[in-house]
Coordinates of C-alpha atoms in Angstrom, one line a residue:
M1 CA 0.0 0.0 0.0
R2 CA 1.3 3.4 -1.0
T3 CA 2.1 5.6 2.1
C4 CA 1.9 8.9 0.1
Y5 CA 2.8 10.2 -3.3
T6 CA 6.5 10.3 -4.0
G7 CA 6.6 14.1 -4.5
Q8 CA 4.9 14.6 -1.1
V9 CA 7.5 13.1 1.1
C10 CA 8.7 15.8 3.5
R11 CA 10.0 16.5 7.0
D12 CA 6.6 15.3 8.4
H13 CA 7.7 11.7 7.4
L14 CA 11.1 11.8 9.2
G15 CA 11.9 8.5 10.8
Q16 CA 9.0 6.8 9.2
T17 CA 9.1 3.8 6.9
V18 CA 7.3 4.7 3.6
T19 CA 6.3 2.8 0.5
L20 CA 6.4 4.8 -2.7
F21 CA 5.5 4.0 -6.3
G22 CA 6.8 5.8 -9.4
W23 CA 9.1 5.9 -12.3
V24 CA 12.9 6.3 -12.4
Q25 CA 13.8 9.7 -13.6
R26 CA 17.5 9.2 -13.2
R27 CA 20.0 6.7 -11.6
R28 CA 23.3 8.1 -10.3
D29 CA 26.2 6.0 -9.0
H30 CA 28.3 8.0 -6.5
G31 CA 31.2 5.8 -5.5
G32 CA 29.3 2.8 -4.4
V33 CA 26.2 4.6 -3.2
I34 CA 23.3 4.7 -5.8
F35 CA 20.9 7.6 -5.9
I36 CA 17.6 7.3 -7.7
D37 CA 15.4 10.3 -8.6
L38 CA 11.9 8.7 -8.3
R39 CA 9.0 10.5 -9.9
D40 CA 5.3 10.5 -9.8
R41 CA 2.6 13.0 -10.6
E42 CA 3.3 15.0 -7.5
G43 CA 7.1 15.4 -8.1
L44 CA 10.5 13.9 -7.3
A45 CA 12.0 12.2 -4.2
Q46 CA 15.6 11.1 -3.8
I47 CA 16.1 7.5 -3.0
V48 CA 19.4 6.3 -1.5
C49 CA 20.6 2.7 -2.0
D50 CA 23.4 1.5 0.2
P51 CA 25.7 -1.5 -0.4
D52 CA 24.9 -2.6 3.2
A53 CA 21.6 -3.9 1.8
P54 CA 23.1 -6.1 -1.0
A55 CA 19.8 -7.4 -2.4
T56 CA 18.3 -3.9 -2.7
F57 CA 21.5 -2.6 -4.0
A58 CA 21.6 -5.2 -6.8
V59 CA 18.1 -4.2 -7.9
A60 CA 19.1 -0.6 -7.9
E61 CA 22.1 -1.3 -10.1
S62 CA 19.7 -2.8 -12.7
L63 CA 17.4 0.2 -12.8
R64 CA 17.2 2.4 -15.9
N65 CA 15.2 5.5 -16.9
E66 CA 11.4 5.0 -16.8
F67 CA 11.4 1.7 -15.0
C68 CA 8.2 1.5 -12.9
V69 CA 9.1 0.5 -9.3
R70 CA 8.0 0.2 -5.8
V71 CA 10.3 1.5 -3.1
T72 CA 10.2 0.9 0.6
G73 CA 12.6 2.7 3.0
R74 CA 13.1 5.0 5.9
V75 CA 12.9 8.8 5.6
R76 CA 15.9 10.7 6.8
E77 CA 17.3 14.2 6.6
R78 CA 19.6 15.0 3.7
P79 CA 23.2 15.6 4.7
E80 CA 24.2 19.2 5.2
G81 CA 24.9 21.0 1.9
T82 CA 22.7 18.6 -0.2
V83 CA 19.3 20.1 0.5
N84 CA 17.4 21.0 -2.7
P85 CA 15.2 24.0 -2.0
D86 CA 13.5 23.7 -5.4
L87 CA 11.7 20.4 -4.4
P88 CA 9.0 20.0 -1.8
S89 CA 10.9 16.8 -0.8
G90 CA 14.3 18.5 -1.0
E91 CA 15.0 18.4 2.7
V92 CA 14.7 14.6 3.0
E93 CA 15.7 11.4 1.3
V94 CA 14.6 7.8 1.5
L95 CA 17.1 5.1 2.5
A96 CA 15.8 2.1 0.5
T97 CA 15.3 -1.2 2.3
D98 CA 13.4 -2.9 -0.6
I99 CA 13.0 -2.1 -4.3
E100 CA 10.7 -4.1 -6.6
V101 CA 10.7 -3.6 -10.4
L102 CA 7.0 -3.6 -11.3
N103 CA 7.8 -3.2 -15.0
P104 CA 11.0 -2.4 -16.9
S105 CA 11.1 0.1 -19.7
V106 CA 12.8 0.1 -23.1
T107 CA 15.1 3.0 -23.7
P108 CA 12.8 6.1 -24.1
P109 CA 13.1 8.1 -27.4
F110 CA 14.0 11.2 -25.4
Q111 CA 14.9 12.4 -22.0
L112 CA 11.9 13.7 -20.1
D113 CA 13.8 16.7 -18.8
D114 CA 14.8 17.8 -22.3
D115 CA 13.4 21.3 -22.9
H116 CA 14.1 21.3 -26.6
L117 CA 11.8 18.6 -27.9
S118 CA 10.0 19.2 -31.2
E119 CA 6.2 19.1 -31.0
T120 CA 6.2 16.3 -33.5
V121 CA 8.3 14.1 -31.3
R122 CA 6.2 15.0 -28.3
L123 CA 2.9 14.3 -30.0
T124 CA 4.1 11.0 -31.5
H125 CA 5.2 9.8 -28.1
R126 CA 2.5 11.6 -26.2
V127 CA 2.3 8.9 -23.5
L128 CA 5.8 9.7 -22.4
D129 CA 5.4 13.4 -23.0
L130 CA 2.5 13.4 -20.5
R131 CA 4.9 12.1 -17.9
R132 CA 6.9 15.3 -18.0
P133 CA 6.4 17.6 -15.0
E134 CA 5.2 20.4 -17.2
M135 CA 2.4 18.3 -18.7
Q136 CA 1.5 16.7 -15.4
H137 CA 1.1 20.3 -13.9
N138 CA -1.0 21.4 -16.9
L139 CA -3.5 18.6 -16.7
M140 CA -3.7 18.7 -13.0
L141 CA -4.4 22.5 -13.2
R142 CA -7.1 21.7 -15.8
H143 CA -8.7 19.3 -13.3
R144 CA -8.7 22.0 -10.6
V145 CA -10.4 24.4 -13.0
T146 CA -13.2 22.0 -13.9
R147 CA -13.6 21.2 -10.2
A148 CA -13.9 24.9 -9.3
V149 CA -16.4 25.4 -12.1
R150 CA -18.6 22.5 -10.9
Q151 CA -18.5 23.7 -7.3
Y152 CA -19.5 27.3 -8.3
L153 CA -22.3 26.2 -10.5
D154 CA -23.6 23.4 -8.3
N155 CA -23.8 25.9 -5.4
L156 CA -26.0 28.1 -7.5
G157 CA -28.4 25.4 -8.4
F158 CA -27.2 24.6 -11.9
I159 CA -27.9 21.0 -13.1
D160 CA -25.3 19.0 -15.2
I161 CA -27.2 17.6 -18.1
E162 CA -25.7 15.7 -21.1
T163 CA -26.8 16.5 -24.6
P164 CA -26.4 14.3 -27.7
M165 CA -23.1 13.8 -29.6
L166 CA -25.0 12.5 -32.6
T167 CA -27.3 15.1 -33.8
K168 CA -28.7 16.9 -36.9
S169 CA -26.5 19.0 -39.2
T170 CA -27.5 22.7 -38.8
P171 CA -25.7 25.8 -40.0
E172 CA -23.7 27.2 -37.1
G173 CA -20.8 29.0 -38.8
A174 CA -18.3 26.1 -39.4
R175 CA -18.2 22.8 -41.2
D176 CA -19.8 19.9 -39.4
Y177 CA -18.1 16.6 -38.8
L178 CA -20.5 14.1 -40.4
V179 CA -21.1 10.6 -39.2
P180 CA -22.8 8.2 -41.7
S181 CA -25.7 6.1 -40.5
R182 CA -25.5 2.4 -41.1
V183 CA -29.1 1.8 -40.2
N184 CA -30.5 4.8 -42.2
A185 CA -28.7 4.4 -45.6
G186 CA -27.6 7.7 -47.1
E187 CA -28.3 9.8 -44.0
F188 CA -25.8 11.4 -41.6
F189 CA -25.5 12.5 -38.1
A190 CA -23.4 15.6 -37.3
L191 CA -21.1 16.0 -34.3
P192 CA -22.2 19.1 -32.4
Q193 CA -20.4 22.4 -32.9
S194 CA -22.1 23.3 -29.6
P195 CA -25.1 22.2 -27.6
Q196 CA -26.8 25.5 -28.5
L197 CA -30.2 24.2 -29.6
F198 CA -30.4 21.5 -27.0
K199 CA -29.7 23.8 -24.1
Q200 CA -32.4 26.2 -25.4
M201 CA -34.8 23.4 -25.4
L202 CA -33.8 22.4 -21.9
M203 CA -34.9 25.9 -20.9
V204 CA -38.3 25.3 -22.5
S205 CA -38.4 22.0 -20.6
G206 CA -38.1 23.8 -17.3
F207 CA -34.5 23.1 -16.3
D208 CA -33.9 26.8 -15.7
R209 CA -30.2 26.4 -14.8
Y210 CA -28.1 24.0 -16.9
Y211 CA -24.4 23.4 -17.4
Q212 CA -22.2 20.9 -19.1
I213 CA -18.5 20.5 -19.6
T214 CA -18.6 19.0 -23.0
K215 CA -16.8 18.3 -26.2
C216 CA -17.6 20.3 -29.3
F217 CA -16.5 19.7 -32.9
R218 CA -15.7 22.0 -35.8
D219 CA -14.1 21.0 -39.1
E220 CA -12.2 24.2 -39.6
D221 CA -8.6 25.3 -40.3
L222 CA -6.5 25.0 -37.1
R223 CA -4.1 27.3 -35.3
A224 CA -2.6 27.5 -31.8
D225 CA -5.9 28.2 -30.1
R226 CA -8.1 25.9 -32.1
Q227 CA -8.6 22.1 -32.2
P228 CA -11.1 20.0 -34.2
E229 CA -12.5 18.9 -30.9
F230 CA -12.4 21.2 -28.0
T231 CA -14.0 21.5 -24.5
Q232 CA -16.7 24.0 -23.7
I233 CA -18.1 25.0 -20.3
D234 CA -21.6 25.4 -21.6
C235 CA -24.2 27.2 -19.5
E236 CA -27.8 28.4 -19.8
T237 CA -30.3 30.0 -17.5
S238 CA -33.8 31.3 -17.6
F239 CA -35.5 34.4 -16.2
L240 CA -32.3 36.6 -16.0
N241 CA -31.6 39.7 -18.2
E242 CA -28.4 40.4 -19.9
E243 CA -26.7 42.2 -17.1
E244 CA -27.7 39.6 -14.5
I245 CA -26.3 36.8 -16.7
R246 CA -23.0 38.6 -17.1
E247 CA -22.8 39.2 -13.4
L248 CA -23.5 35.6 -12.7
F249 CA -20.8 34.2 -15.0
E250 CA -18.3 36.9 -14.2
G251 CA -18.5 35.5 -10.7
L252 CA -17.7 32.1 -12.1
I253 CA -14.4 33.2 -13.7
R254 CA -13.5 35.3 -10.7
Q255 CA -14.0 32.2 -8.4
V256 CA -12.0 29.9 -10.7
F257 CA -9.0 32.3 -10.7
R258 CA -9.2 32.7 -7.0
D259 CA -9.4 29.0 -6.3
V260 CA -6.9 27.8 -8.9
Q261 CA -4.4 30.7 -9.2
G262 CA -4.9 32.6 -6.0
V263 CA -5.6 35.6 -8.1
E264 CA -8.2 38.3 -7.4
L265 CA -9.6 39.6 -10.7
P266 CA -11.1 43.1 -10.8
E267 CA -14.7 43.5 -9.6
P268 CA -16.6 44.3 -11.6
F269 CA -15.1 43.7 -15.0
P270 CA -15.0 46.8 -17.2
T271 CA -17.5 46.8 -20.0
M272 CA -17.0 48.2 -23.5
S273 CA -19.2 48.3 -26.6
Y274 CA -18.1 46.4 -29.8
H275 CA -18.1 49.7 -31.6
E276 CA -15.7 51.3 -29.0
A277 CA -13.4 48.3 -29.0
L278 CA -13.0 48.5 -32.8
S279 CA -12.6 52.2 -32.7
R280 CA -9.9 52.3 -30.1
F281 CA -8.1 49.0 -30.6
G282 CA -9.2 47.6 -34.0
S283 CA -10.3 44.3 -32.3
D284 CA -13.3 43.0 -30.5
K285 CA -11.0 41.2 -28.1
P286 CA -8.5 43.9 -27.1
D287 CA -5.5 43.2 -25.0
L288 CA -5.8 45.9 -22.3
R289 CA -2.3 45.2 -21.0
V290 CA -1.0 47.2 -24.0
A291 CA -1.2 50.9 -23.4
L292 CA -1.6 51.9 -27.0
E293 CA -4.7 52.8 -28.9
F294 CA -5.9 54.3 -32.2
T295 CA -6.5 57.9 -33.0
E296 CA -9.2 58.5 -35.6
L297 CA -8.0 60.7 -38.6
T298 CA -10.4 59.7 -41.3
D299 CA -12.2 63.1 -41.4
V300 CA -9.0 65.2 -41.5
M301 CA -7.3 63.2 -44.3
R302 CA -10.0 63.5 -46.9
D303 CA -8.4 66.4 -48.8
V304 CA -4.6 65.8 -48.3
E305 CA -2.4 65.2 -51.4
F306 CA -1.2 61.9 -50.0
K307 CA -3.5 59.6 -52.0
V308 CA -3.1 56.6 -49.7
F309 CA -4.8 58.6 -47.0
S310 CA -7.3 60.6 -49.0
A311 CA -8.5 57.7 -51.1
A312 CA -9.2 55.6 -48.0
A313 CA -10.8 58.5 -46.1
K314 CA -13.2 59.2 -49.0
A315 CA -14.0 55.5 -49.7
D316 CA -17.2 54.0 -48.5
G317 CA -16.2 51.9 -45.5
G318 CA -12.6 53.3 -45.5
R319 CA -10.7 54.4 -42.4
V320 CA -7.5 56.3 -41.5
V321 CA -6.0 55.9 -38.0
A322 CA -2.8 56.8 -36.3
L323 CA -1.1 54.7 -33.6
R324 CA 1.1 56.8 -31.4
V325 CA 4.1 55.0 -29.9
P326 CA 5.8 57.0 -27.1
G327 CA 9.5 56.9 -27.5
G328 CA 9.2 55.2 -30.9
A329 CA 11.5 57.7 -32.6
D330 CA 14.3 55.5 -31.3
L331 CA 13.1 52.6 -33.6
S332 CA 15.6 51.9 -36.3
R333 CA 14.7 51.8 -40.0
G334 CA 15.2 48.1 -39.9
E335 CA 12.7 47.7 -37.1
I336 CA 10.2 49.9 -39.0
D337 CA 10.7 47.8 -42.1
A338 CA 10.0 44.7 -40.1
Y339 CA 6.7 46.2 -38.9
T340 CA 5.8 47.1 -42.4
K341 CA 6.3 43.5 -43.5
F342 CA 4.3 42.3 -40.5
V343 CA 1.2 44.4 -41.3
G344 CA 1.3 43.0 -44.8
I345 CA 0.2 39.6 -43.3
Y346 CA -3.1 41.3 -42.5
G347 CA -3.7 42.8 -45.9
A348 CA -2.1 46.2 -45.4
K349 CA -0.3 47.5 -48.5
G350 CA 2.3 49.4 -46.5
L351 CA 2.9 51.2 -43.2
A352 CA 3.3 55.0 -43.3
W353 CA 5.0 56.7 -40.3
I354 CA 6.1 60.0 -39.0
K355 CA 8.8 60.6 -36.3
V356 CA 8.2 63.6 -34.0
N357 CA 11.6 65.1 -33.4
D358 CA 10.5 68.5 -32.2
R359 CA 6.8 69.3 -32.0
S360 CA 7.4 72.9 -31.3
K361 CA 8.7 73.4 -34.9
G362 CA 5.5 72.0 -36.4
R363 CA 6.1 70.6 -39.9
E364 CA 9.8 71.2 -39.7
G365 CA 10.1 69.1 -36.6
L366 CA 8.6 66.0 -38.2
Q367 CA 10.6 63.3 -40.0
A368 CA 9.0 61.3 -42.8
P369 CA 8.7 61.3 -46.6
I370 CA 4.9 61.8 -46.4
V371 CA 5.0 65.0 -44.5
K372 CA 5.3 67.1 -47.6
N373 CA 2.0 65.7 -48.9
L374 CA 0.0 66.7 -45.8
H375 CA -1.3 70.2 -45.5
D376 CA -0.8 72.3 -42.3
A377 CA -4.4 71.8 -41.0
A378 CA -4.1 68.0 -41.3
I379 CA -0.7 68.1 -39.5
E380 CA -2.0 70.2 -36.7
A381 CA -5.1 68.1 -36.2
M382 CA -3.0 64.9 -36.3
L383 CA -0.6 66.2 -33.6
E384 CA -3.3 67.6 -31.5
R385 CA -5.5 64.4 -31.5
T386 CA -2.7 62.0 -31.0
Q387 CA -1.1 64.2 -28.3
A388 CA 2.2 63.4 -29.9
Q389 CA 5.4 64.4 -27.9
D390 CA 9.0 64.8 -28.9
G391 CA 10.6 61.4 -29.4
D392 CA 7.3 59.7 -30.5
I393 CA 6.6 57.9 -33.7
L394 CA 3.2 57.8 -35.4
F395 CA 2.2 54.7 -37.5
F396 CA -0.7 55.0 -39.9
G397 CA -3.3 52.6 -41.3
A398 CA -5.3 53.7 -44.3
D399 CA -7.5 51.2 -46.1
K400 CA -10.9 49.5 -45.8
A401 CA -11.9 49.5 -42.1
R402 CA -11.5 45.8 -41.7
V403 CA -7.9 45.8 -43.1
V404 CA -7.0 48.8 -40.9
N405 CA -8.5 47.2 -37.8
D406 CA -6.8 43.9 -38.4
A407 CA -3.4 45.2 -39.4
M408 CA -3.1 48.1 -36.9
G409 CA -4.7 46.1 -34.2
A410 CA -2.1 43.3 -34.6
L411 CA 0.7 45.9 -34.8
R412 CA -0.5 47.5 -31.6
V413 CA -0.2 44.1 -29.8
K414 CA 3.1 43.3 -31.4
I415 CA 4.7 46.5 -30.3
G416 CA 3.3 46.3 -26.8
H417 CA 4.6 42.8 -26.3
S418 CA 8.0 43.5 -27.7
E419 CA 11.1 44.2 -25.6
F420 CA 10.8 47.8 -26.8
G421 CA 7.2 48.0 -25.6
K422 CA 8.0 46.5 -22.2
S423 CA 11.1 48.7 -21.6
H424 CA 9.1 51.9 -22.6
G425 CA 6.2 51.1 -20.2
L426 CA 3.7 50.2 -23.0
F427 CA 2.9 46.9 -21.4
R428 CA 1.7 46.0 -17.9
E429 CA 1.8 42.5 -16.5
G430 CA -1.3 41.0 -14.9
W431 CA -4.8 39.9 -15.8
Q432 CA -7.0 42.4 -17.7
P433 CA -10.5 41.1 -18.1
L434 CA -13.2 42.9 -20.2
W435 CA -16.8 42.4 -21.3
V436 CA -17.4 43.4 -24.9
V437 CA -21.1 44.1 -25.5
D438 CA -23.6 45.4 -28.1
F439 CA -22.4 43.4 -31.0
P440 CA -24.1 43.8 -34.3
M441 CA -26.8 41.3 -35.1
F442 CA -25.6 40.7 -38.6
E443 CA -22.5 40.9 -40.8
Y444 CA -22.9 41.6 -44.6
D445 CA -21.3 39.0 -46.9
D446 CA -20.3 40.7 -50.1
G447 CA -19.8 37.4 -51.9
E448 CA -23.2 36.0 -51.0
R449 CA -24.8 39.5 -51.1
R450 CA -26.8 38.8 -47.9
Y451 CA -26.5 39.2 -44.2
T452 CA -25.1 36.4 -42.0
A453 CA -25.5 36.1 -38.2
A454 CA -22.7 37.7 -36.3
H455 CA -23.0 35.2 -33.5
H456 CA -25.7 32.7 -34.3
P457 CA -29.3 33.1 -35.6
F458 CA -30.9 32.5 -32.1
T459 CA -29.4 35.7 -30.6
S460 CA -32.0 38.2 -29.4
P461 CA -31.9 41.8 -30.7
K462 CA -31.6 44.7 -28.2
D463 CA -34.9 46.0 -26.9
G464 CA -36.4 48.3 -29.6
H465 CA -34.3 46.8 -32.4
E466 CA -36.8 44.2 -33.5
D467 CA -38.2 46.4 -36.2
L468 CA -34.7 47.0 -37.6
L469 CA -34.4 43.3 -38.4
E470 CA -36.4 43.7 -41.6
E471 CA -36.1 47.4 -42.3
R472 CA -32.4 48.1 -41.6
P473 CA -30.8 44.8 -40.4
G474 CA -27.2 46.3 -40.6
E475 CA -28.1 48.7 -37.8
A476 CA -29.6 46.1 -35.4
L477 CA -27.6 45.3 -32.3
A478 CA -27.7 42.1 -30.3
K479 CA -27.9 41.2 -26.7
A480 CA -24.6 39.4 -27.1
Y481 CA -21.5 39.6 -25.0
D482 CA -18.0 38.2 -25.0
M483 CA -15.6 37.9 -22.1
V484 CA -12.1 38.9 -23.1
L485 CA -9.0 38.3 -21.0
N486 CA -5.6 39.6 -22.0
G487 CA -6.6 39.7 -25.7
W488 CA -8.2 36.2 -25.8
E489 CA -11.9 35.7 -26.1
I490 CA -12.4 33.1 -23.3
G491 CA -16.2 33.0 -23.4
G492 CA -19.2 34.4 -25.2
G493 CA -22.9 34.2 -25.2
S494 CA -26.2 36.0 -25.6
V495 CA -29.8 36.4 -24.5
R496 CA -31.7 34.1 -26.8
I497 CA -34.8 34.6 -28.8
H498 CA -37.7 33.0 -26.9
R499 CA -40.6 34.2 -29.1
E500 CA -41.4 32.5 -32.4
E501 CA -42.3 35.7 -34.2
V502 CA -39.0 37.4 -33.4
Q503 CA -37.1 34.2 -34.5
N504 CA -39.0 34.3 -37.8
K505 CA -38.0 37.9 -38.3
V506 CA -34.3 37.0 -37.9
F507 CA -34.7 34.1 -40.3
R508 CA -36.2 36.5 -42.9
A509 CA -33.3 38.9 -42.4
L510 CA -30.9 36.0 -43.1
K511 CA -32.9 35.1 -46.2
I512 CA -33.8 31.7 -44.6
D513 CA -37.3 31.0 -45.9
E514 CA -40.0 29.3 -44.0
A515 CA -39.4 25.9 -45.7
E516 CA -35.7 26.0 -44.9
A517 CA -36.3 27.2 -41.4
R518 CA -38.8 24.4 -40.8
D519 CA -36.4 21.8 -42.3
K520 CA -33.4 22.9 -40.3
F521 CA -34.8 24.3 -37.1
G522 CA -38.4 23.0 -36.9
F523 CA -37.9 21.2 -33.6
L524 CA -36.7 24.5 -32.0
L525 CA -39.4 26.6 -33.5
D526 CA -42.0 24.1 -32.3
A527 CA -40.5 24.2 -28.8
L528 CA -40.7 28.0 -28.7
R529 CA -44.5 27.8 -29.1
Y530 CA -44.9 26.1 -25.7
G531 CA -44.4 29.0 -23.4
A532 CA -40.7 29.3 -23.8
P533 CA -39.2 31.4 -21.0
P534 CA -36.8 34.3 -21.5
H535 CA -33.3 32.7 -21.4
G536 CA -29.7 33.2 -22.2
G537 CA -26.3 31.8 -21.5
V538 CA -22.6 31.7 -22.1
A539 CA -20.0 29.2 -23.2
F540 CA -16.4 29.4 -22.0
G541 CA -13.4 27.7 -23.8
L542 CA -11.9 25.5 -21.1
D543 CA -8.8 24.8 -23.2
R544 CA -8.2 28.6 -23.7
I545 CA -8.6 29.3 -20.0
C546 CA -6.2 26.6 -19.0
T547 CA -3.7 27.7 -21.6
M548 CA -3.7 31.2 -20.3
M549 CA -3.3 30.0 -16.7
T550 CA -0.4 27.7 -17.4
G551 CA 1.3 30.2 -19.8
A552 CA 1.5 27.5 -22.4
D553 CA 2.1 28.4 -26.1
S554 CA -0.7 26.3 -27.4
I555 CA -3.9 24.7 -26.3
R556 CA -2.3 21.4 -27.3
D557 CA -0.3 21.7 -24.1
V558 CA -3.4 21.5 -21.9
I559 CA -5.1 18.7 -23.8
A560 CA -4.1 15.2 -23.1
F561 CA -4.3 13.8 -26.6
P562 CA -4.6 16.7 -29.1
K563 CA -4.5 16.9 -32.9
T564 CA -1.9 18.6 -35.0
Q565 CA -2.6 21.7 -37.2
R566 CA -3.4 19.1 -39.9
A567 CA -6.1 17.6 -37.6
Q568 CA -4.1 14.4 -37.1
C569 CA -3.3 12.4 -34.0
L570 CA 0.3 11.4 -34.3
L571 CA 0.0 9.0 -31.4
T572 CA -2.8 6.8 -32.9
Q573 CA -2.2 7.8 -36.6
A574 CA -5.8 9.0 -36.9
P575 CA -7.5 9.6 -39.2
S576 CA -6.7 6.5 -41.1
P577 CA -8.2 4.4 -43.9
V578 CA -10.9 1.9 -43.0
D579 CA -11.7 -1.6 -44.4
E580 CA -13.8 -1.8 -47.5
S581 CA -16.3 -3.9 -45.7
Q582 CA -16.9 -1.1 -43.2
L583 CA -17.6 1.3 -46.0
R584 CA -20.1 -1.1 -47.6
E585 CA -21.9 -1.4 -44.3
L586 CA -22.2 2.4 -44.3
H587 CA -23.3 2.5 -48.0
I588 CA -20.2 4.6 -48.9
R589 CA -18.0 4.3 -51.9
L590 CA -14.8 6.3 -52.2
R591 CA -13.8 8.0 -55.4
Q592 CA -10.2 7.7 -56.4
I593 CA -8.2 10.6 -54.9
E594 CA -5.8 12.1 -57.4
S595 CA -2.2 12.3 -56.4
K596 CA -0.8 15.7 -55.7
A597 CA 2.6 14.8 -56.8

């Protein structure tokens, strides 16, 4: 029987005989005395094997890295000068009296303490990768997060209810993962992109407080913060308005950070409209740790000779902004050229700039080729609005608003996070949460020539905006809200539509006719007719929250068995071909795939 976890051995066990289980991290032979670093999920303990116990010593000599062993021995203080303050067990060691090899190990493909492993190696040998202390810490933190979530919601009367994994394919913004039905030939289930429709129907069913920590699936292009399957803290509640819902779930995140990180987040979280966020930061998920923001210059650049500015300022949907960087005149031409290349990733055609060497001299105190193409009124307005000081640099974005927002918003974050930004006080450490509210109901798709739902088609319009749905849908705002933390959207939700006539107005705005609505959402529309209560909710990305808490570079580092950016599992080699007989059972025939060679 195990006395305690290996990493928990401490001074409290001095003089006691303990039995430990774990894996050999390292075996060291020091002139006849063998030292073993034994590891389990709680950490390391030093095991000492003395030749005075020949049988035990013989077993110790045979040990190699990653052997799984049982150790029995007496806990004693480490000799003076050998204490390891970095380990909870660093003041003690265990003098082994018996060692049993429970299972030997072949030579591992890498040392578990190697900090320079490629992700391909790690994911291919994920079982061993998960033994590394960093990964053990990450997954145990994830467990503590889910435990804190459940405790908070349970205490407030929320009920954990499972919803189906095999469901109907409905348009929710991304491609569905489809599952062919063997019993119903030619028909398919879809894996849920979210439990959205089911949780709304649970509200109609009278379960007024629901939650679920559940898998969701989206067949979309991947990046560091996306996976084809991800975990969502999904919540819904009835009879609360938008502000009450935000307050309730703000409390959840505050409690999770308090319990897991020992961090007190601000109370209450600041709130900012979607329009203000784009206007000031170019993003609906601004990183408030960066002390830089846009200055609007569209109106003052309409009649300047510099065509890049004037054309954008006059264009329908165009925008011109400045980003003032205090102390930025110290940036070298090479650094500015690198920033120019960087914004090109986001569609910007260039990056205009002006260095402010001596503001008191007006035009003569500015350094940049574009200055000669700006008239005095524009220069004065620019300097006044940006509050530029000597030694600053102004970067400019001029294009369609979306390009300006994306490019200059990304530049703002890049400068703020850079060594320059940190050394010049443009970045402050810590947690900066934010609610972004008043999202538009719809976005216009130029290619499709129609509106699409900005969140999803079940989001309620703001009070008084119902008539705009058919008359001026582009002006309608939604009772939608996102929680942003340090530039990451960690959760989002909305008040839902609970009345059939409003839902039908939204469908008409989206050009979803009655037949299509009935075919895709008939079950929900029917449910809304049976006294559906006012309801709304939120879904948090568990993977993202854990990634931020651990400081990991990717959500793959907080998921036990993740996929690569090509949606592959290197451990199991999934996806993989299947037997022809399985395809026949599913009534599927594969076309020959042309070689790309």
